[in-house]
Amino acid sequence: MRLRLGSALVALALTTTLAACGGANSTSGDVEGGQKGGTLTILTSSTSITLDPANSWNLAVTTLGLLDRRLTNWKVGTSGEAEVVPDLATDTGTPSENGKTWTYTLKDGIEFSDGTPITSKDVKYAIERTYAPALSEGIGYHRSLLAGSDGYQGPFDGKELDSIETPDDKTIVFHLNAPYGDWPWIVSTTSTAPVPAGKAPADTFGQKPVTSGPYAVESYTAGGDLVLVRNEHWDAETDSVRTAGPDKIVIRQGQDPAVEAQKLIADAPADQKTFGADFVPPAQLAQIQGKPDAKKRLVTSGPGALEYLALNTQSPKLKDVKVRQALNYAIDRKAYIVAAGGPVSADAASTLITPGIAGREDYELYDAGESGDVAKAKSLLASAGVKDLALTLIATNDATDVAKAEAIQQAYAKVGVKVTIKPLEQDAWTTTATGDDAGAYDLSLGSWQPDYPSAAGNIQPLFDSSQIGGGGYNISRYTSAAADELIKKALAETDEDAAGKLWAQADRTILGDAPVVPLIYTKNSFLHGSKVADFYIGSFPAYPVYTAVTLKP
Amino acid sequence: MAVLDPHHLQATTGAWRQLRGDRWALMGAALVAGFVLLAVLAPLLTALSHTDPYTYDIEALDAAGVPMGMFGGVSGAHWLGVEPQTGRDLFAILVYGARTSLLVGLGATAVSVVAGTVVGVVAGYTGGFADMLLSRFTDLMLAFPSLIFMIALGAIVPSSFPKALFIVLVIGAFGWPSVARVVRGLTLTLRTRDFVLAARAIGAPTSRILRAEIWPNLASSVTVLATMAVPGAITAEAALSFLGIGVTPPTPSWGRTIANAVSWIQVDPWYLLAPGAALFLLTLGFNMLGDGLRDAYDPRVSGSRG
Amino acid sequence: MIRFLVLRTAGIIGVLLAVTAATYVIFYVFPADPARMACGKPCTPESLAQAREFLGVDQPLWVQYLEFLKGLVAGRTFGDGGGAIVCAAPCLGYSVQHHQPVTTLIAQTFPVTVSIAAGAAVLWLLTGVAAGTVSALRRGRLPDRAVMTTAMVGVSMPSYLVGLLAILFFGFTLDVVPVGSYVPLTENPVDWAFHLITPWCVLALLNAAIYARLTRSQLLETLGEDFVRTARAKGLRERTVVVRHALRTALVPVVTVFGLDLGALLGGAVITERVFSMYGLGALLIDAVGHTDLPVITGVTILAAAFVVVANLVVDLAYRALDPRV
């Protein structure tokens, strides 16, 4: 069990970037009725949980889903694609002006954990808070979409954001800069989780937040336990997303993922009402194969997040598309999959849009076989006139990531390309890959999961030329007028089928320029104790649905 | 004109005699010698086994990445089995890992002992303001939570800088203050000894006094300090690799292999055995040798272990 | 004596200032940007600039350092207006990762570190001194050899390996000790001790070896000294001679090392806390390094350094008080 330096990275991964939009048809988990009551324990290697919704990167189905409601939410079942459904609002939004204005009406009978009714002003205030410098850490797609928000610094000094209107306590209207078809998904993020208007100071609200979901915070220790108890003012009648089974939930932080998995494999009486929030490490996955009892309690998602090798198109060594195509042919996906934990953890990838996302078309542009087409790669390199290619590969400093990088190093050595691995701390990796210095690396391992299930989330952040440097995730530093144009057209399209076709076209166009080598679609595995019920992974994201878990007596 | 100090010559010969009779120290020396041999002959040994520490052998693994066959995949091709998930040869990793451990251990010790001795002698012999300054600086270095700084520095060093050299320097940089303290203390006492005073009285130049009078009397202590510092440096390298910030992969390192192997222990316990035992035995060897040396030079507490 | 104390205190403050300054300089050249943590997703250049200003990292290094020193004495606020975050004195900074002032974080994690350290220290001091004494008194005989062999093996084992194996064996194979959780002393003292027993024993095993060796050599040295011979010559019982006279003197250096070790425990806590999944100061610190959480790094580093220098001072004072020869 390797000690994890930045175990909270896993938390980041959990709540943010690396999840997967799981395959629609291959969801799994044991769904059997548990009952109300009991204390559920969740083990996690994370060491900090952000309780102020404005700063949170949580997916709708994990921790903050237990605490906070939003305007809309995700309906995540064991089959079919994830759907956007109403949560606090009565519907998923009424657009006008081709999607530039969106109107929502709040349900009746919704209250905060302190007993006060939730009004549209509380939702507006919550969104305004996300513009304050102290609270701008969360998922912020709405920030640039809302009209007239340039230079807005939050509501604390009495200023309001005029593009959010609240004509009465039940109605809220959003005015956007441009038509945006995915707005109903945007308001499913934590940014629309209501906070009591005027009573949520930036520095102390997150210590003991007033919540709107089925649970309230009893106590929180940094790196220690987060204890949740029932919010008596939550009314199940108004909530179609959360089942709120357990009476109490303890989230225990700072766990070593290997020890955590071993605990759950052992399933001692004290750990039976427990599940792990971390992926089961490869060693424990192998260990489970020989243990039918534990195997029953292992839940694996369908193919989800895309892992890819970014080829820095601005590096002089990789300017030539032939070289980049050669690297696509030379890849040894079999070795990479073994390093990633074997077929139980990964499927070979060939497209940018991940399985289970509307609009995806399956195709293979560079047929490298299982272990790479060395001859083809060599001839492409020769025709590009490249000799003695030496490349720097950056990866995060994590045992599995380094093993993956080594698999790539091995594969490219076979075609005479020398790869030097530079392992970086997660934060240093982010700064290097998303920073402004295009010359800092040639190759980088990348992994991406959209924050909501839409092909836009697969393509735009990674390949739009506006996302190069300055914190953007276009780490291939790929610029193409054709691709930019397609992305722009697809984003504005409000018809889902038409948008899907445009995204599929963008997928092929981009991959033709070979700015990345698609490697695998990851499959995440989780373990739970024998008295945990309704534990499943939906079609999106490839994480257990915390809000549905119940306990057996 | 040399002022003889018959005392230290006697001590040295006596120490050798004593060391030769110390079975523990000899065992330690044998262990150390064995690993040095392993490290030096690494290319030859892996030529015999037809392996290297880098090449993947996925054929030796099952679908879950676990080595196939008995004892972690021990076979004619892989004498100590293979690494899970990659199939790399553990024998090659072991012998090349010995190079890393010894190189870093000895290199870091050399850095800390040389720097520590220079600082200690200068502080102890010069005294006054220089002594105060150097002593405070030594205290300052001792006050640093060294592991934290090693980790942090490891994160900021550019990748073009050779990582092994960096580890040597950083472990050395945090190792010298303790050496400096001891050497300063010894130098302080030596400075007032008759033979040094005599040399000064007849006007011998400082450099000569340091070389001919001080150093010979320090040499034995410094040797003991150095020997006892090596296992610390080796452990530190392994700990850094264990935390994921040691030498850059795929350069073999026992610490990194141990870190990976611990999580595999229930599936493939053989993975941990060789690197774990090697690290333990090499550290033990240096500790036993260092102990023997110290006993030999300090007869008051020696002879305990027959 | 007063002059000594004043000088030493001034020296301590000097050392601490130097440590903080050095920490600042080292982490300033860190390629990662602390503001990125506070920047959000997507992290646009505008929001990054805003985050930099909020955290004060847009200022030159020396200004940041002065602000830090000011906050330590007088407290400070981050940002301005109604959305500002107040950090009361002694303010070591505000952790973006945890959304709490560093002082609060230290207060939350410190008990964990102290719990691990204190129990382990008591155990290893007692067993180490006892074993060392037995060894010295039975010099060259079986008990001596047994103790010294165990000690030699003990000092040669990497702590993390022993710790991890102990977890696997006692925690999983035998299932007799709890794994990976900490119960505060105030909540339930028995559970507290029960959860800490594995780290205590592992740490004690490794450190007792050092103390046994030290005690043995010191005691052997003292037993040969004149005042012990005098005591023996006076016809005192051997037990009295050993306990009252020899051991007492021999323990002075042991206590010295113990004091220094306690001061340095924070550095050692890094590995221990990681291995045993307990979130104390060491784990907090390593986490902060991984996240470029500069305020936490500087805060804990200063605390660690303060511990070392204060322990040094205490040891020096104790030395003066205990040993008439100094």
Coordinates of C-alpha atoms in Angstrom, one line a residue, chain A residues 131-481:
Chain A
Y131 CA -18.4 35.5 -7.7
A132 CA -16.7 36.5 -4.5
P133 CA -12.9 35.9 -4.6
A134 CA -13.0 33.8 -1.4
L135 CA -15.7 31.5 -2.9
S136 CA -14.7 31.1 -6.5
E137 CA -13.2 27.7 -6.2
G138 CA -16.2 25.6 -7.3
I139 CA -17.5 24.5 -10.7
G140 CA -17.9 27.9 -12.4
Y141 CA -19.3 27.3 -15.9
H142 CA -22.2 29.6 -15.1
R143 CA -19.9 32.5 -14.2
S144 CA -18.9 33.4 -17.8
L145 CA -22.4 32.5 -19.2
L146 CA -24.5 34.8 -17.1
A147 CA -24.8 38.2 -18.7
G148 CA -23.2 41.3 -17.3
S149 CA -21.1 39.4 -14.8
D150 CA -17.7 40.9 -15.8
G151 CA -16.1 42.4 -12.7
Y152 CA -18.8 41.3 -10.4
Q153 CA -17.4 40.5 -7.0
G154 CA -20.2 38.9 -5.1
P155 CA -23.1 40.1 -2.9
F156 CA -21.3 40.8 0.3
D157 CA -21.2 44.6 -0.2
G158 CA -24.8 44.9 -1.3
K159 CA -24.3 44.6 -5.1
E160 CA -26.6 42.3 -7.0
L161 CA -26.2 40.5 -10.3
D162 CA -28.9 41.9 -12.5
S163 CA -28.9 39.0 -15.0
I164 CA -30.6 36.9 -12.3
E165 CA -34.1 38.0 -11.7
T166 CA -36.4 37.0 -8.8
P167 CA -39.8 38.5 -9.6
D168 CA -41.3 36.6 -6.6
D169 CA -40.2 34.1 -4.0
K170 CA -40.9 31.1 -6.3
T171 CA -39.5 32.3 -9.6
I172 CA -36.0 32.8 -10.8
V173 CA -35.0 33.9 -14.3
F174 CA -31.5 33.7 -15.8
H175 CA -30.3 35.9 -18.7
L176 CA -27.3 34.5 -20.6
N177 CA -24.7 36.0 -22.9
A178 CA -25.4 33.5 -25.6
P179 CA -27.7 30.6 -26.3
Y180 CA -26.7 27.7 -24.3
G181 CA -28.5 24.3 -24.7
D182 CA -26.9 22.6 -21.7
W183 CA -28.1 25.2 -19.2
P184 CA -30.4 22.7 -17.4
W185 CA -27.2 20.6 -16.7
I186 CA -25.3 23.7 -15.5
V187 CA -27.9 24.5 -12.8
S188 CA -27.5 20.9 -11.5
T189 CA -24.0 21.9 -10.1
T190 CA -23.4 22.9 -6.5
S191 CA -23.4 26.6 -7.6
T192 CA -27.3 26.7 -7.4
A193 CA -27.5 25.0 -4.0
P194 CA -29.4 27.6 -2.0
V195 CA -27.9 29.3 1.1
P196 CA -29.8 31.6 3.4
A197 CA -29.7 35.0 1.7
G198 CA -27.6 37.5 3.6
K199 CA -26.8 35.0 6.3
A200 CA -23.9 33.0 4.8
P201 CA -20.6 34.7 5.5
A202 CA -17.7 33.8 3.2
D203 CA -15.4 32.6 6.0
T204 CA -17.6 30.8 8.5
F205 CA -20.6 29.4 6.5
G206 CA -18.5 26.3 5.3
Q207 CA -17.7 25.4 8.9
K208 CA -21.2 24.5 9.7
P209 CA -23.4 25.1 6.7
V210 CA -27.2 25.4 6.7
T211 CA -28.3 22.7 4.3
S212 CA -31.3 21.9 2.1
G213 CA -30.8 18.2 1.5
P214 CA -31.8 15.2 3.7
Y215 CA -28.7 15.6 6.0
A216 CA -27.2 18.3 8.2
V217 CA -23.6 18.6 9.4
E218 CA -23.1 17.5 13.0
S219 CA -19.3 17.9 13.1
Y220 CA -16.3 18.1 10.9
T221 CA -12.6 17.7 11.6
A222 CA -9.9 18.4 9.0
G223 CA -8.6 15.1 7.8
G224 CA -10.8 13.3 10.3
D225 CA -14.5 12.6 10.4
L226 CA -17.4 14.4 8.8
V227 CA -20.6 13.3 10.7
L228 CA -23.9 13.9 9.0
V229 CA -27.3 13.5 10.8
R230 CA -30.8 13.8 9.5
N231 CA -32.2 17.2 8.5
E232 CA -35.6 17.1 10.0
H233 CA -36.9 19.9 7.7
W234 CA -36.2 17.9 4.6
D235 CA -39.5 16.6 3.1
A236 CA -39.1 13.4 1.1
E237 CA -42.3 14.3 -0.8
T238 CA -40.6 17.1 -2.6
D239 CA -37.5 15.1 -3.5
S240 CA -37.5 12.4 -6.2
V241 CA -33.7 12.0 -6.3
R242 CA -32.6 11.2 -2.8
T243 CA -33.7 8.2 -0.7
A244 CA -32.0 9.2 2.6
G245 CA -31.8 5.7 4.0
P246 CA -29.3 5.9 6.9
D247 CA -30.0 7.9 10.0
K248 CA -26.4 8.9 10.3
I249 CA -23.5 9.0 7.9
V250 CA -19.8 9.1 8.9
I251 CA -17.3 10.0 6.3
R252 CA -13.9 9.0 7.5
Q253 CA -11.0 10.7 5.7
G254 CA -7.3 10.1 5.3
Q255 CA -7.5 6.4 4.6
D256 CA -4.9 4.6 2.6
P257 CA -6.7 3.1 -0.4
A258 CA -5.1 -0.3 0.0
V259 CA -5.8 -0.6 3.7
E260 CA -9.3 0.7 3.0
A261 CA -9.9 -2.0 0.4
Q262 CA -8.4 -4.7 2.7
K263 CA -10.8 -3.6 5.4
L264 CA -13.7 -4.0 3.1
I265 CA -12.5 -7.4 1.8
A266 CA -12.2 -8.7 5.3
D267 CA -15.8 -7.4 6.1
A268 CA -15.4 -7.6 9.9
P269 CA -18.6 -6.9 11.8
A270 CA -17.6 -3.3 12.5
D271 CA -17.0 -2.6 8.8
Q272 CA -20.1 -4.2 7.3
K273 CA -22.1 -1.0 7.0
T274 CA -19.2 0.7 5.2
F275 CA -18.2 1.5 1.6
G276 CA -15.1 2.8 0.1
A277 CA -15.1 6.0 -1.9
D278 CA -11.7 5.3 -3.5
F279 CA -11.0 3.0 -6.5
V280 CA -9.9 -0.4 -5.4
P281 CA -6.2 -0.6 -6.1
P282 CA -4.9 -3.1 -8.7
A283 CA -3.3 -5.4 -6.0
Q284 CA -6.6 -5.7 -4.1
L285 CA -8.5 -6.2 -7.4
A286 CA -6.2 -9.2 -8.0
Q287 CA -6.7 -10.3 -4.4
I288 CA -10.5 -10.2 -4.8
Q289 CA -10.4 -12.6 -7.8
G290 CA -9.8 -15.5 -5.4
K291 CA -12.5 -14.5 -2.9
P292 CA -16.0 -15.1 -4.0
D293 CA -17.5 -13.4 -0.9
A294 CA -15.6 -10.2 -1.6
K295 CA -16.1 -10.4 -5.3
K296 CA -19.9 -10.2 -4.7
R297 CA -19.3 -6.9 -3.0
L298 CA -17.2 -5.4 -5.7
V299 CA -19.0 -3.0 -8.0
T300 CA -17.4 -2.0 -11.3
S301 CA -18.6 0.8 -13.6
G302 CA -18.9 0.6 -17.3
P303 CA -16.2 2.2 -19.6
G304 CA -16.0 5.8 -18.6
A305 CA -13.4 8.6 -18.5
L306 CA -11.0 8.9 -21.3
E307 CA -7.3 8.5 -20.6
Y308 CA -5.1 9.8 -23.3
L309 CA -1.6 10.8 -24.2
A310 CA -1.4 14.4 -25.1
L311 CA 1.0 15.2 -27.8
N312 CA 2.1 18.8 -27.4
T313 CA 1.5 20.1 -31.0
Q314 CA 3.4 23.3 -30.2
S315 CA 6.6 21.3 -29.4
P316 CA 9.0 21.6 -32.4
K317 CA 9.5 17.9 -32.2
L318 CA 5.8 17.1 -32.6
K319 CA 4.8 19.8 -35.1
D320 CA 4.7 17.3 -38.0
V321 CA 1.3 15.4 -38.0
K322 CA 3.1 12.4 -39.4
V323 CA 5.1 12.1 -36.2
R324 CA 2.0 12.4 -34.1
Q325 CA 0.3 9.7 -36.2
A326 CA 3.4 7.5 -35.9
L327 CA 3.0 7.8 -32.1
N328 CA -0.6 6.8 -32.5
Y329 CA 0.4 3.6 -34.3
A330 CA 3.3 2.8 -32.0
I331 CA 1.2 2.7 -28.8
D332 CA 1.0 -0.6 -26.9
R333 CA -2.5 -0.5 -25.3
K334 CA -2.1 -4.0 -23.9
A335 CA 0.9 -3.0 -21.8
Y336 CA -0.9 0.2 -20.8
I337 CA -4.0 -1.7 -19.7
V338 CA -1.9 -4.0 -17.6
A339 CA -0.3 -1.0 -15.9
A340 CA -3.7 0.5 -15.4
G341 CA -4.8 -2.6 -13.5
G342 CA -5.9 -5.0 -16.2
P343 CA -9.0 -5.5 -18.2
V344 CA -11.1 -5.1 -15.1
S345 CA -10.0 -1.5 -14.9
A346 CA -9.9 -0.4 -18.5
D347 CA -11.1 -0.9 -22.1
A348 CA -9.0 0.2 -25.1
A349 CA -10.0 3.6 -26.4
S350 CA -10.2 4.9 -29.9
T351 CA -12.5 7.9 -29.8
L352 CA -12.7 11.2 -27.9
I353 CA -16.3 11.1 -27.0
T354 CA -16.7 8.5 -24.3
P355 CA -19.1 5.5 -24.3
G356 CA -22.6 6.3 -23.1
I357 CA -22.7 9.9 -24.2
A358 CA -25.3 10.9 -26.7
G359 CA -24.0 11.3 -30.2
R360 CA -20.9 9.1 -29.8
E361 CA -19.9 7.1 -32.9
D362 CA -17.4 4.3 -32.5
Y363 CA -14.5 4.2 -35.0
E364 CA -10.8 3.5 -35.1
L365 CA -8.6 5.9 -37.1
Y366 CA -5.2 4.4 -36.3
D367 CA -5.4 0.7 -36.1
A368 CA -2.4 -0.2 -33.8
G369 CA -3.6 -3.6 -33.0
E370 CA -3.3 -4.8 -29.4
S371 CA 0.4 -3.9 -28.9
G372 CA 1.2 -1.4 -31.6
D373 CA 2.1 -1.4 -35.3
V374 CA 5.8 -0.9 -35.1
A375 CA 6.4 -1.2 -38.9
K376 CA 3.8 1.4 -39.7
A377 CA 5.0 3.8 -37.0
K378 CA 8.6 3.4 -38.2
S379 CA 7.8 4.1 -41.8
L380 CA 5.8 7.2 -40.8
L381 CA 8.7 8.5 -38.8
A382 CA 11.1 7.8 -41.7
S383 CA 8.8 9.6 -44.1
A384 CA 8.7 12.6 -41.8
G385 CA 12.5 12.5 -41.8
V386 CA 12.7 12.1 -38.0
K387 CA 15.6 10.4 -36.3
D388 CA 16.6 10.0 -32.6
L389 CA 13.4 11.5 -31.3
A390 CA 13.8 12.2 -27.6
L391 CA 10.6 13.4 -25.7
T392 CA 9.8 14.4 -22.2
L393 CA 6.7 12.9 -20.7
I394 CA 5.1 14.5 -17.7
A395 CA 2.8 12.5 -15.4
T396 CA 1.6 12.9 -11.8
N397 CA 3.8 11.3 -9.2
D398 CA 1.6 8.4 -8.3
A399 CA 2.6 4.7 -8.5
T400 CA 0.0 3.8 -11.0
D401 CA 0.5 6.9 -13.2
V402 CA 4.3 6.3 -13.2
A403 CA 3.7 2.6 -14.2
K404 CA 1.5 3.8 -17.0
A405 CA 4.1 6.3 -18.2
E406 CA 6.6 3.5 -18.1
A407 CA 4.4 1.4 -20.4
I408 CA 4.4 4.2 -22.9
Q409 CA 8.1 4.7 -22.5
Q410 CA 8.5 1.0 -23.3
A411 CA 6.3 1.1 -26.4
Y412 CA 8.0 4.1 -27.9
A413 CA 11.4 2.6 -27.3
K414 CA 10.5 -0.1 -29.8
V415 CA 10.2 2.5 -32.6
G416 CA 13.4 4.3 -31.5
V417 CA 11.7 7.1 -29.7
K418 CA 13.4 7.8 -26.3
V419 CA 11.0 9.0 -23.7
T420 CA 12.1 10.6 -20.4
I421 CA 9.5 10.5 -17.6
K422 CA 9.1 13.5 -15.4
P423 CA 6.9 12.7 -12.4
L424 CA 5.3 15.8 -10.9
E425 CA 3.2 16.5 -7.8
Q426 CA -0.4 16.8 -8.9
D427 CA -0.4 20.5 -8.4
A428 CA 2.9 21.0 -10.3
W429 CA 1.5 18.8 -13.1
T430 CA -1.6 21.0 -13.4
T431 CA 0.5 24.2 -13.4
T432 CA 2.9 22.8 -16.1
A433 CA 0.2 21.3 -18.3
T434 CA -2.3 24.1 -18.1
G435 CA 0.2 26.9 -17.8
D436 CA 1.4 29.3 -20.5
D437 CA 4.8 27.7 -21.2
A438 CA 4.3 25.6 -24.3
G439 CA 7.9 24.3 -24.1
A440 CA 7.7 22.6 -20.7
Y441 CA 6.9 19.1 -22.0
D442 CA 6.4 17.1 -25.2
L443 CA 4.0 14.5 -23.9
S444 CA 1.6 14.3 -21.0
L445 CA -0.7 11.7 -19.6
G446 CA -4.2 13.1 -19.4
S447 CA -7.5 12.0 -18.0
W448 CA -10.8 13.7 -18.4
Q449 CA -14.3 13.4 -17.3
P450 CA -17.0 16.0 -18.0
D451 CA -18.7 17.6 -15.0
Y452 CA -22.0 16.7 -16.6
P453 CA -22.9 14.1 -19.3
S454 CA -22.7 15.9 -22.6
A455 CA -20.3 15.5 -25.6
A456 CA -19.6 19.2 -25.2
G457 CA -17.8 18.3 -22.0
N458 CA -15.7 15.7 -23.8
I459 CA -14.5 17.9 -26.6
Q460 CA -14.6 21.6 -25.9
P461 CA -12.4 21.9 -22.8
L462 CA -9.7 19.7 -24.3
F463 CA -9.5 20.9 -28.0
D464 CA -10.9 24.4 -28.3
S465 CA -8.0 26.7 -29.1
S466 CA -9.3 29.1 -26.4
Q467 CA -8.4 26.5 -23.8
I468 CA -4.7 26.6 -24.3
G469 CA -2.7 27.7 -21.3
G470 CA -4.1 30.1 -18.7
G471 CA -5.5 27.2 -16.7
G472 CA -7.2 25.6 -19.7
Y473 CA -7.1 21.8 -20.3
N474 CA -6.1 21.9 -24.0
I475 CA -2.8 20.3 -23.0
S476 CA -2.1 19.2 -26.5
R477 CA -2.1 22.9 -27.3
Y478 CA -4.0 22.1 -30.3
T479 CA -5.2 24.8 -32.6
S480 CA -7.5 24.2 -35.6
A481 CA -9.9 26.7 -37.2

